[in-house]
Amino acid sequence: MPEPLRIRIAGSGRALPDKVLTNQWFIDRLETSEEWIRERTGILERRIASEGESTATLATTAARKALADAKMSVDDIDMIIVATITPECPFPSTACFVQQALGGPPVPAFDLAAACSGYIYGFIVSSFLLQNGLYRNILLIGAETMSKITDYDDRSTCILFGDGAGATILSASPKTDGPALLHYRMQAEGSGLSMLAVPAGGSRLPASKMTIDERLHYVKMQGREVYKLAVKRNLELIDSTLAEAGVSPEDIALVIPHQSNLRIIESARQRLGLPQDRVFTNIQRYGNTSAASIPICIDECREMGRIKPGDLVLLVGFGAGLTWGSALIRI
Ligand code: UT7
């Protein structure tokens, strides 16, 4: 096993819009049913941004809560990273909007686009920056307003997504046997990029009347293919991360998976042979919030006392790109 990267979660916070979209909302508008949505996805409801709410406003609210939780001020933050695929605008970065809202010194601020794996990618990159002593406290946020890129006429995708933000403050940890990133995996497979994408609105296919008429600014997904790969990659990720770290499933206090589909999460749980209370889920309440899902889970778990000092926690995620990653952490 490689040397642990000594980092700790010093604080966390989350922001979910008040507006709730229940399954009934979709049933009233589309050809779908409560049974189909529940059985195929596990989702009961999701939160959707109201007018005036955006990725940066949710990210900023979550960040303020994380600062309060860590008993820090914005002056203590050395870097701001926002993992998102629904940025405030093409540029400047959402991280700069968050920095403007929080105030504070001119520290580096940038976005990271790795879709549903974005928070895990950010966690790993932050750990290296903290470990080498260049930075002391990094504000790492996963924030999305998926509702802004969801086609509410496409029944195969619109029932899946929700909005929200989760923020964590990651800090260098002085103790060698204390909180740490013990092992990680981080991969991408560009050959699968067309399976899950927003085709238009960038330099490849700029906005035009045609792209709008053809609804190309919305998420397009080959659901079944992505599903099969998500199951396969998740199982490989779990096996390789634990084997390389020399850790057995029974040693894991809690698995926090990306919340894409309850059946995908369930297949991972079964592979690990863990009881349901050792794999955290909140997809029932929030749907798939992409890069925001894992930090929202982390915040809920910390608040509920589901993770405590010394626990081994496994983060796993898979998403567009295709990208996937894992982080085995000691709290
Ligand atoms: O977070 C990033 C990664 N994302 C994921 O991992 C998501 C991966 N994909 C999925 O979660 C699943 O593929 C879905 C939930 C999107 C779909 O579930 P599925 O079991 O793969 O269904 P399917 O796409 O194979 O469709 C089965 C049937 C089709 O009808 P026919 O062709 O069998 O007659 C669909 O047209 O279900 C139909 N269908 C629906 N029926 C009722 C598709 N959407 C709906 C709907 N309500 N909302």
CSV table of C-alpha atoms and ligand atoms in Angstrom, one decimal:
chain,number,residue,atom,x,y,z
A,1,MET,CA,0.0,0.0,0.0
A,2,PRO,CA,1.4,3.5,-0.8
A,3,GLU,CA,2.1,6.0,1.9
A,4,PRO,CA,-1.2,7.5,3.3
A,5,LEU,CA,-1.8,11.1,2.4
A,6,ARG,CA,-2.5,12.8,5.7
A,7,ILE,CA,-5.6,14.8,5.2
A,8,ARG,CA,-8.8,15.3,7.2
A,9,ILE,CA,-12.3,16.6,6.6
A,10,ALA,CA,-12.3,19.6,8.9
A,11,GLY,CA,-15.9,20.7,8.1
A,12,SER,CA,-18.8,20.1,5.7
A,13,GLY,CA,-22.1,21.6,4.7
A,14,ARG,CA,-24.8,21.0,2.1
A,15,ALA,CA,-27.5,23.0,0.3
A,16,LEU,CA,-30.6,21.5,-1.3
A,17,PRO,CA,-33.3,23.7,-3.0
A,18,ASP,CA,-36.6,23.8,-1.1
A,19,LYS,CA,-38.6,22.9,-4.3
A,20,VAL,CA,-39.4,19.2,-4.4
A,21,LEU,CA,-40.3,17.2,-7.6
A,22,THR,CA,-42.1,14.0,-6.6
A,23,ASN,CA,-42.6,11.0,-8.9
A,24,GLN,CA,-46.3,12.1,-9.2
A,25,TRP,CA,-45.1,15.4,-10.9
A,26,PHE,CA,-43.7,13.2,-13.8
A,27,ILE,CA,-46.7,10.8,-13.8
A,28,ASP,CA,-48.9,13.9,-14.4
A,29,ARG,CA,-46.9,14.9,-17.5
A,30,LEU,CA,-45.3,11.8,-19.0
A,31,GLU,CA,-46.1,8.2,-19.8
A,32,THR,CA,-44.5,6.7,-16.7
A,33,SER,CA,-45.5,5.2,-13.4
A,34,GLU,CA,-44.6,5.2,-9.7
A,35,GLU,CA,-43.6,1.5,-10.0
A,36,TRP,CA,-41.3,2.1,-13.0
A,37,ILE,CA,-39.4,5.0,-11.4
A,38,ARG,CA,-39.1,3.3,-7.9
A,39,GLU,CA,-38.2,-0.1,-9.2
A,40,ARG,CA,-35.7,1.0,-11.9
A,41,THR,CA,-34.0,3.8,-10.0
A,42,GLY,CA,-35.0,3.8,-6.3
A,43,ILE,CA,-35.9,7.6,-6.5
A,44,LEU,CA,-38.9,8.9,-4.7
A,45,GLU,CA,-38.3,12.7,-5.1
A,46,ARG,CA,-35.6,15.2,-6.1
A,47,ARG,CA,-34.9,18.9,-5.3
A,48,ILE,CA,-35.0,21.4,-8.1
A,49,ALA,CA,-33.6,25.0,-8.1
A,50,SER,CA,-36.1,27.8,-8.1
A,51,GLU,CA,-35.7,31.1,-10.0
A,52,GLY,CA,-32.6,32.9,-8.6
A,53,GLU,CA,-30.9,29.6,-7.5
A,54,SER,CA,-27.9,28.5,-9.5
A,55,THR,CA,-24.9,26.2,-9.1
A,56,ALA,CA,-22.9,29.0,-7.5
A,57,THR,CA,-25.6,30.1,-5.1
A,58,LEU,CA,-26.0,26.5,-3.9
A,59,ALA,CA,-22.3,26.0,-3.7
A,60,THR,CA,-21.9,29.2,-1.7
A,61,THR,CA,-24.6,28.2,0.8
A,62,ALA,CA,-22.9,24.8,1.3
A,63,ALA,CA,-19.5,26.5,1.6
A,64,ARG,CA,-20.7,28.9,4.3
A,65,LYS,CA,-22.1,25.9,6.3
A,66,ALA,CA,-18.8,24.0,5.9
A,67,LEU,CA,-16.8,27.0,7.1
A,68,ALA,CA,-19.1,27.4,10.2
A,69,ASP,CA,-18.8,23.6,10.8
A,70,ALA,CA,-15.0,23.8,10.7
A,71,LYS,CA,-15.0,27.0,12.8
A,72,MET,CA,-13.0,28.7,10.1
A,73,SER,CA,-13.3,32.0,8.2
A,74,VAL,CA,-12.8,32.4,4.5
A,75,ASP,CA,-9.4,33.9,5.3
A,76,ASP,CA,-8.3,30.4,6.4
A,77,ILE,CA,-9.0,28.9,2.9
A,78,ASP,CA,-6.0,28.5,0.6
A,79,MET,CA,-7.8,27.2,-2.5
A,80,ILE,CA,-11.4,26.8,-3.9
A,81,ILE,CA,-12.3,23.9,-6.2
A,82,VAL,CA,-15.8,23.4,-7.6
A,83,ALA,CA,-16.5,20.0,-9.2
A,84,THR,CA,-19.4,20.6,-11.6
A,85,ILE,CA,-20.7,19.9,-15.1
A,86,THR,CA,-23.4,22.6,-14.8
A,87,PRO,CA,-21.2,25.7,-14.3
A,88,GLU,CA,-22.6,29.2,-13.7
A,89,CYS,CA,-21.6,30.0,-17.3
A,90,PRO,CA,-18.8,28.8,-19.8
A,91,PHE,CA,-16.4,31.2,-18.1
A,92,PRO,CA,-15.4,32.5,-15.6
A,93,SER,CA,-15.4,29.4,-13.4
A,94,THR,CA,-18.1,28.7,-10.9
A,95,ALA,CA,-15.3,28.7,-8.3
A,96,CYS,CA,-14.7,32.4,-9.0
A,97,PHE,CA,-18.4,33.1,-8.4
A,98,VAL,CA,-18.1,31.3,-5.1
A,99,GLN,CA,-15.0,33.3,-4.2
A,100,GLN,CA,-16.7,36.6,-5.1
A,101,ALA,CA,-19.7,35.7,-2.8
A,102,LEU,CA,-17.5,34.5,0.1
A,103,GLY,CA,-15.0,37.4,-0.2
A,104,GLY,CA,-11.6,36.6,1.3
A,105,PRO,CA,-8.0,36.6,-0.1
A,106,PRO,CA,-7.1,36.1,-3.8
A,107,VAL,CA,-6.5,32.3,-3.5
A,108,PRO,CA,-6.6,30.0,-6.5
A,109,ALA,CA,-10.1,29.1,-7.6
A,110,PHE,CA,-11.0,26.7,-10.4
A,111,ASP,CA,-13.6,24.2,-11.6
A,112,LEU,CA,-13.1,20.5,-12.2
A,113,ALA,CA,-15.2,18.7,-14.8
A,114,ALA,CA,-15.4,15.0,-14.3
A,115,ALA,CA,-19.2,14.6,-14.0
A,116,CYS,CA,-20.3,12.2,-11.3
A,117,SER,CA,-16.7,11.4,-10.4
A,118,GLY,CA,-15.8,15.1,-10.0
A,119,TYR,CA,-15.8,15.2,-6.2
A,120,ILE,CA,-13.6,12.0,-6.0
A,121,TYR,CA,-11.2,13.4,-8.5
A,122,GLY,CA,-11.1,16.7,-6.5
A,123,PHE,CA,-10.6,14.8,-3.3
A,124,ILE,CA,-7.5,13.0,-4.6
A,125,VAL,CA,-6.0,16.1,-6.2
A,126,SER,CA,-6.6,18.1,-3.0
A,127,SER,CA,-5.0,15.4,-0.9
A,128,PHE,CA,-1.7,15.6,-2.9
A,129,LEU,CA,-1.7,19.4,-2.7
A,130,LEU,CA,-2.2,19.3,1.1
A,131,GLN,CA,0.2,16.5,1.7
A,132,ASN,CA,3.2,18.4,0.2
A,133,GLY,CA,2.5,21.4,2.4
A,134,LEU,CA,1.7,23.9,-0.3
A,135,TYR,CA,-1.8,24.5,1.0
A,136,ARG,CA,-3.3,24.0,4.5
A,137,ASN,CA,-7.1,24.2,3.8
A,138,ILE,CA,-8.9,23.5,0.5
A,139,LEU,CA,-12.6,24.2,0.1
A,140,LEU,CA,-13.7,21.4,-2.2
A,141,ILE,CA,-17.3,21.7,-3.4
A,142,GLY,CA,-19.5,19.4,-5.6
A,143,ALA,CA,-22.4,21.5,-6.9
A,144,GLU,CA,-24.9,21.0,-9.7
A,145,THR,CA,-28.1,22.3,-11.1
A,146,MET,CA,-28.9,19.3,-13.3
A,147,SER,CA,-32.4,20.7,-13.8
A,148,LYS,CA,-30.9,23.3,-16.2
A,149,ILE,CA,-29.6,20.6,-18.6
A,150,THR,CA,-32.5,18.1,-18.2
A,151,ASP,CA,-35.0,17.6,-20.9
A,152,TYR,CA,-38.3,17.3,-19.1
A,153,ASP,CA,-39.8,15.7,-22.2
A,154,ASP,CA,-37.4,12.8,-22.2
A,155,ARG,CA,-38.8,10.3,-19.8
A,156,SER,CA,-35.7,8.1,-19.8
A,157,THR,CA,-33.5,10.8,-18.3
A,158,CYS,CA,-35.6,13.5,-16.6
A,159,ILE,CA,-36.8,11.3,-13.7
A,160,LEU,CA,-33.2,10.7,-12.6
A,161,PHE,CA,-31.6,14.1,-11.9
A,162,GLY,CA,-31.8,16.6,-9.0
A,163,ASP,CA,-30.0,19.8,-7.9
A,164,GLY,CA,-27.8,20.4,-4.8
A,165,ALA,CA,-24.4,21.1,-3.4
A,166,GLY,CA,-22.1,19.6,-0.9
A,167,ALA,CA,-19.0,21.4,0.5
A,168,THR,CA,-16.0,20.0,2.4
A,169,ILE,CA,-13.0,21.7,3.9
A,170,LEU,CA,-10.0,19.4,3.5
A,171,SER,CA,-7.1,20.1,5.7
A,172,ALA,CA,-3.6,18.8,6.2
A,173,SER,CA,-3.5,16.4,9.1
A,174,PRO,CA,-0.4,16.3,11.3
A,175,LYS,CA,-0.6,12.8,12.6
A,176,THR,CA,0.8,9.9,10.6
A,177,ASP,CA,-1.7,7.4,12.0
A,178,GLY,CA,-4.7,9.8,12.0
A,179,PRO,CA,-7.1,10.9,9.3
A,180,ALA,CA,-5.8,10.1,5.8
A,181,LEU,CA,-6.4,9.1,2.2
A,182,LEU,CA,-5.2,5.6,2.3
A,183,HIS,CA,-5.6,4.5,-1.3
A,184,TYR,CA,-7.3,5.8,-4.5
A,185,ARG,CA,-8.1,5.0,-8.1
A,186,MET,CA,-8.9,7.6,-10.8
A,187,GLN,CA,-9.6,6.6,-14.4
A,188,ALA,CA,-11.3,7.8,-17.6
A,189,GLU,CA,-12.3,6.2,-20.9
A,190,GLY,CA,-12.9,8.8,-23.6
A,191,SER,CA,-14.1,6.1,-26.0
A,192,GLY,CA,-17.4,6.2,-24.1
A,193,LEU,CA,-17.9,9.9,-24.2
A,194,SER,CA,-21.0,9.9,-26.5
A,195,MET,CA,-22.9,7.6,-24.1
A,196,LEU,CA,-23.6,10.4,-21.7
A,197,ALA,CA,-23.3,13.9,-22.8
A,198,VAL,CA,-24.7,17.4,-23.5
A,199,PRO,CA,-23.9,17.5,-27.2
A,200,ALA,CA,-24.2,21.3,-27.9
A,201,GLY,CA,-23.3,24.6,-26.4
A,202,GLY,CA,-19.5,24.2,-26.5
A,203,SER,CA,-16.9,24.9,-29.2
A,204,ARG,CA,-17.7,21.6,-31.0
A,205,LEU,CA,-21.3,22.5,-31.6
A,206,PRO,CA,-22.0,26.1,-30.6
A,207,ALA,CA,-25.5,27.2,-29.8
A,208,SER,CA,-27.6,27.8,-32.9
A,209,LYS,CA,-31.3,27.7,-33.8
A,210,MET,CA,-30.7,24.1,-35.0
A,211,THR,CA,-29.1,22.9,-31.7
A,212,ILE,CA,-32.0,24.5,-29.8
A,213,ASP,CA,-34.7,23.0,-32.1
A,214,GLU,CA,-33.1,19.6,-31.7
A,215,ARG,CA,-32.8,19.9,-28.0
A,216,LEU,CA,-29.0,19.3,-28.1
A,217,HIS,CA,-28.4,21.4,-25.0
A,218,TYR,CA,-29.9,18.7,-22.8
A,219,VAL,CA,-28.4,15.5,-21.4
A,220,LYS,CA,-28.5,12.6,-23.8
A,221,MET,CA,-27.8,9.2,-22.3
A,222,GLN,CA,-27.7,5.6,-23.6
A,223,GLY,CA,-29.1,4.5,-20.2
A,224,ARG,CA,-28.8,0.8,-20.5
A,225,GLU,CA,-25.2,0.8,-21.8
A,226,VAL,CA,-24.2,3.3,-19.1
A,227,TYR,CA,-25.9,1.2,-16.5
A,228,LYS,CA,-24.1,-2.0,-17.5
A,229,LEU,CA,-20.7,-0.2,-17.5
A,230,ALA,CA,-21.4,1.5,-14.2
A,231,VAL,CA,-22.1,-1.9,-12.6
A,232,LYS,CA,-18.9,-3.4,-14.1
A,233,ARG,CA,-16.6,-0.5,-13.3
A,234,ASN,CA,-17.9,-0.1,-9.8
A,235,LEU,CA,-17.2,-3.8,-9.0
A,236,GLU,CA,-13.7,-3.6,-10.5
A,237,LEU,CA,-13.1,-0.4,-8.6
A,238,ILE,CA,-14.1,-1.8,-5.3
A,239,ASP,CA,-12.1,-5.0,-5.8
A,240,SER,CA,-8.9,-3.3,-6.9
A,241,THR,CA,-9.0,-0.5,-4.3
A,242,LEU,CA,-9.5,-2.9,-1.4
A,243,ALA,CA,-7.0,-5.5,-2.7
A,244,GLU,CA,-4.3,-3.0,-3.4
A,245,ALA,CA,-4.9,-1.4,0.0
A,246,GLY,CA,-4.9,-4.8,1.8
A,247,VAL,CA,-8.3,-4.1,3.3
A,248,SER,CA,-11.2,-6.5,3.5
A,249,PRO,CA,-14.8,-5.4,3.1
A,250,GLU,CA,-15.5,-6.2,6.8
A,251,ASP,CA,-13.0,-3.5,7.7
A,252,ILE,CA,-15.1,-0.8,5.9
A,253,ALA,CA,-17.3,1.1,8.3
A,254,LEU,CA,-19.3,2.8,5.6
A,255,VAL,CA,-19.3,2.9,1.8
A,256,ILE,CA,-20.5,6.2,0.3
A,257,PRO,CA,-21.2,5.6,-3.4
A,258,HIS,CA,-22.2,8.1,-6.0
A,259,GLN,CA,-26.0,8.1,-6.0
A,260,SER,CA,-26.8,7.2,-9.7
A,261,ASN,CA,-29.3,4.3,-9.3
A,262,LEU,CA,-30.2,2.3,-6.3
A,263,ARG,CA,-29.8,-1.0,-8.3
A,264,ILE,CA,-26.2,0.0,-9.2
A,265,ILE,CA,-25.5,0.7,-5.5
A,266,GLU,CA,-27.2,-2.6,-4.5
A,267,SER,CA,-25.0,-4.6,-6.9
A,268,ALA,CA,-21.9,-3.1,-5.3
A,269,ARG,CA,-23.2,-3.8,-1.8
A,270,GLN,CA,-23.8,-7.4,-2.7
A,271,ARG,CA,-20.3,-7.8,-4.1
A,272,LEU,CA,-18.9,-6.5,-0.8
A,273,GLY,CA,-21.2,-8.8,1.2
A,274,LEU,CA,-22.1,-5.8,3.5
A,275,PRO,CA,-25.4,-5.3,5.2
A,276,GLN,CA,-27.5,-2.4,4.0
A,277,ASP,CA,-26.7,-0.1,6.9
A,278,ARG,CA,-23.0,-0.1,5.8
A,279,VAL,CA,-23.8,1.4,2.4
A,280,PHE,CA,-25.2,4.9,2.6
A,281,THR,CA,-28.0,6.0,0.2
A,282,ASN,CA,-30.0,9.2,-0.1
A,283,ILE,CA,-30.9,8.9,-3.8
A,284,GLN,CA,-34.5,8.2,-2.6
A,285,ARG,CA,-34.8,11.9,-1.6
A,286,TYR,CA,-32.4,13.7,-3.9
A,287,GLY,CA,-32.1,11.7,-7.2
A,288,ASN,CA,-28.8,11.8,-9.0
A,289,THR,CA,-27.1,15.2,-8.3
A,290,SER,CA,-23.9,14.3,-10.2
A,291,ALA,CA,-20.7,15.8,-8.6
A,292,ALA,CA,-22.8,17.0,-5.6
A,293,SER,CA,-24.0,13.6,-4.5
A,294,ILE,CA,-21.0,12.3,-2.6
A,295,PRO,CA,-20.3,15.5,-0.6
A,296,ILE,CA,-24.0,15.8,0.2
A,297,CYS,CA,-23.8,12.2,1.6
A,298,ILE,CA,-20.6,13.0,3.5
A,299,ASP,CA,-22.3,15.9,5.2
A,300,GLU,CA,-25.4,13.9,6.1
A,301,CYS,CA,-23.2,11.1,7.4
A,302,ARG,CA,-21.2,13.4,9.6
A,303,GLU,CA,-24.3,15.1,10.9
A,304,MET,CA,-26.0,11.7,11.7
A,305,GLY,CA,-22.8,10.3,13.4
A,306,ARG,CA,-22.6,7.6,10.7
A,307,ILE,CA,-18.8,8.2,10.3
A,308,LYS,CA,-16.5,8.8,13.3
A,309,PRO,CA,-12.8,9.2,13.9
A,310,GLY,CA,-10.8,6.1,13.0
A,311,ASP,CA,-13.5,4.7,10.6
A,312,LEU,CA,-12.5,3.4,7.2
A,313,VAL,CA,-14.8,4.9,4.6
A,314,LEU,CA,-14.9,4.0,0.9
A,315,LEU,CA,-16.0,6.6,-1.7
A,316,VAL,CA,-16.8,5.2,-5.2
A,317,GLY,CA,-18.2,6.9,-8.3
A,318,PHE,CA,-18.8,6.5,-12.0
A,319,GLY,CA,-20.0,9.0,-14.6
A,320,ALA,CA,-19.8,10.8,-17.9
A,321,GLY,CA,-16.5,10.9,-19.7
A,322,LEU,CA,-16.6,8.0,-19.0
A,323,THR,CA,-14.8,8.6,-15.7
A,324,TRP,CA,-14.6,6.7,-12.4
A,325,GLY,CA,-12.8,6.9,-9.2
A,326,SER,CA,-12.5,5.6,-5.6
A,327,ALA,CA,-11.0,7.0,-2.4
A,328,LEU,CA,-10.4,4.9,0.7
A,329,ILE,CA,-10.2,7.3,3.6
A,330,ARG,CA,-9.6,7.0,7.4
A,331,ILE,CA,-11.7,9.6,9.1
B,1,UT7,O1,-24.6,9.1,-12.8
B,1,UT7,C1,-23.9,8.8,-14.0
B,1,UT7,C2,-24.2,7.5,-14.5
B,1,UT7,N1,-25.6,7.3,-14.7
B,1,UT7,C3,-26.0,6.1,-14.5
B,1,UT7,O2,-25.3,5.3,-14.1
B,1,UT7,C4,-27.5,5.8,-15.0
B,1,UT7,C5,-27.5,4.6,-15.7
B,1,UT7,N2,-28.7,4.1,-16.3
B,1,UT7,C6,-29.8,3.8,-15.5
B,1,UT7,O3,-29.9,4.1,-14.4
B,1,UT7,C7,-30.9,3.1,-16.2
B,1,UT7,O4,-30.5,2.6,-17.5
B,1,UT7,C8,-32.3,3.9,-16.4
B,1,UT7,C9,-32.9,4.1,-15.0
B,1,UT7,C10,-32.0,5.2,-17.0
B,1,UT7,C11,-33.2,3.1,-17.2
B,1,UT7,O5,-33.5,1.8,-16.7
B,1,UT7,P1,-33.4,0.5,-17.5
B,1,UT7,O6,-33.8,-0.6,-16.7
B,1,UT7,O7,-32.0,0.5,-18.1
B,1,UT7,O8,-34.4,0.7,-18.7
B,1,UT7,P2,-34.2,0.8,-20.2
B,1,UT7,O9,-33.5,2.0,-20.7
B,1,UT7,O10,-33.6,-0.6,-20.7
B,1,UT7,O11,-35.7,0.8,-20.7
B,1,UT7,C12,-36.7,-0.2,-20.5
B,1,UT7,C13,-38.0,0.2,-20.9
B,1,UT7,C14,-38.0,0.8,-22.4
B,1,UT7,O12,-39.2,0.3,-23.0
B,1,UT7,P3,-39.2,-0.9,-24.0
B,1,UT7,O13,-38.3,-0.5,-25.1
B,1,UT7,O14,-38.7,-2.1,-23.2
B,1,UT7,O15,-40.6,-1.0,-24.4
B,1,UT7,C15,-38.1,2.3,-22.1
B,1,UT7,O16,-38.7,2.9,-23.2
B,1,UT7,O17,-38.5,1.3,-20.1
B,1,UT7,C16,-39.0,2.4,-20.9
B,1,UT7,N3,-38.8,3.6,-20.1
B,1,UT7,C17,-39.7,4.0,-19.3
B,1,UT7,N4,-40.9,3.5,-18.9
B,1,UT7,C18,-41.6,4.2,-18.0
B,1,UT7,C19,-37.8,4.5,-20.2
B,1,UT7,N5,-38.0,5.5,-19.3
B,1,UT7,C20,-39.2,5.2,-18.7
B,1,UT7,C21,-40.0,5.9,-17.8
B,1,UT7,N6,-41.2,5.3,-17.4
B,1,UT7,N7,-39.6,7.0,-17.2
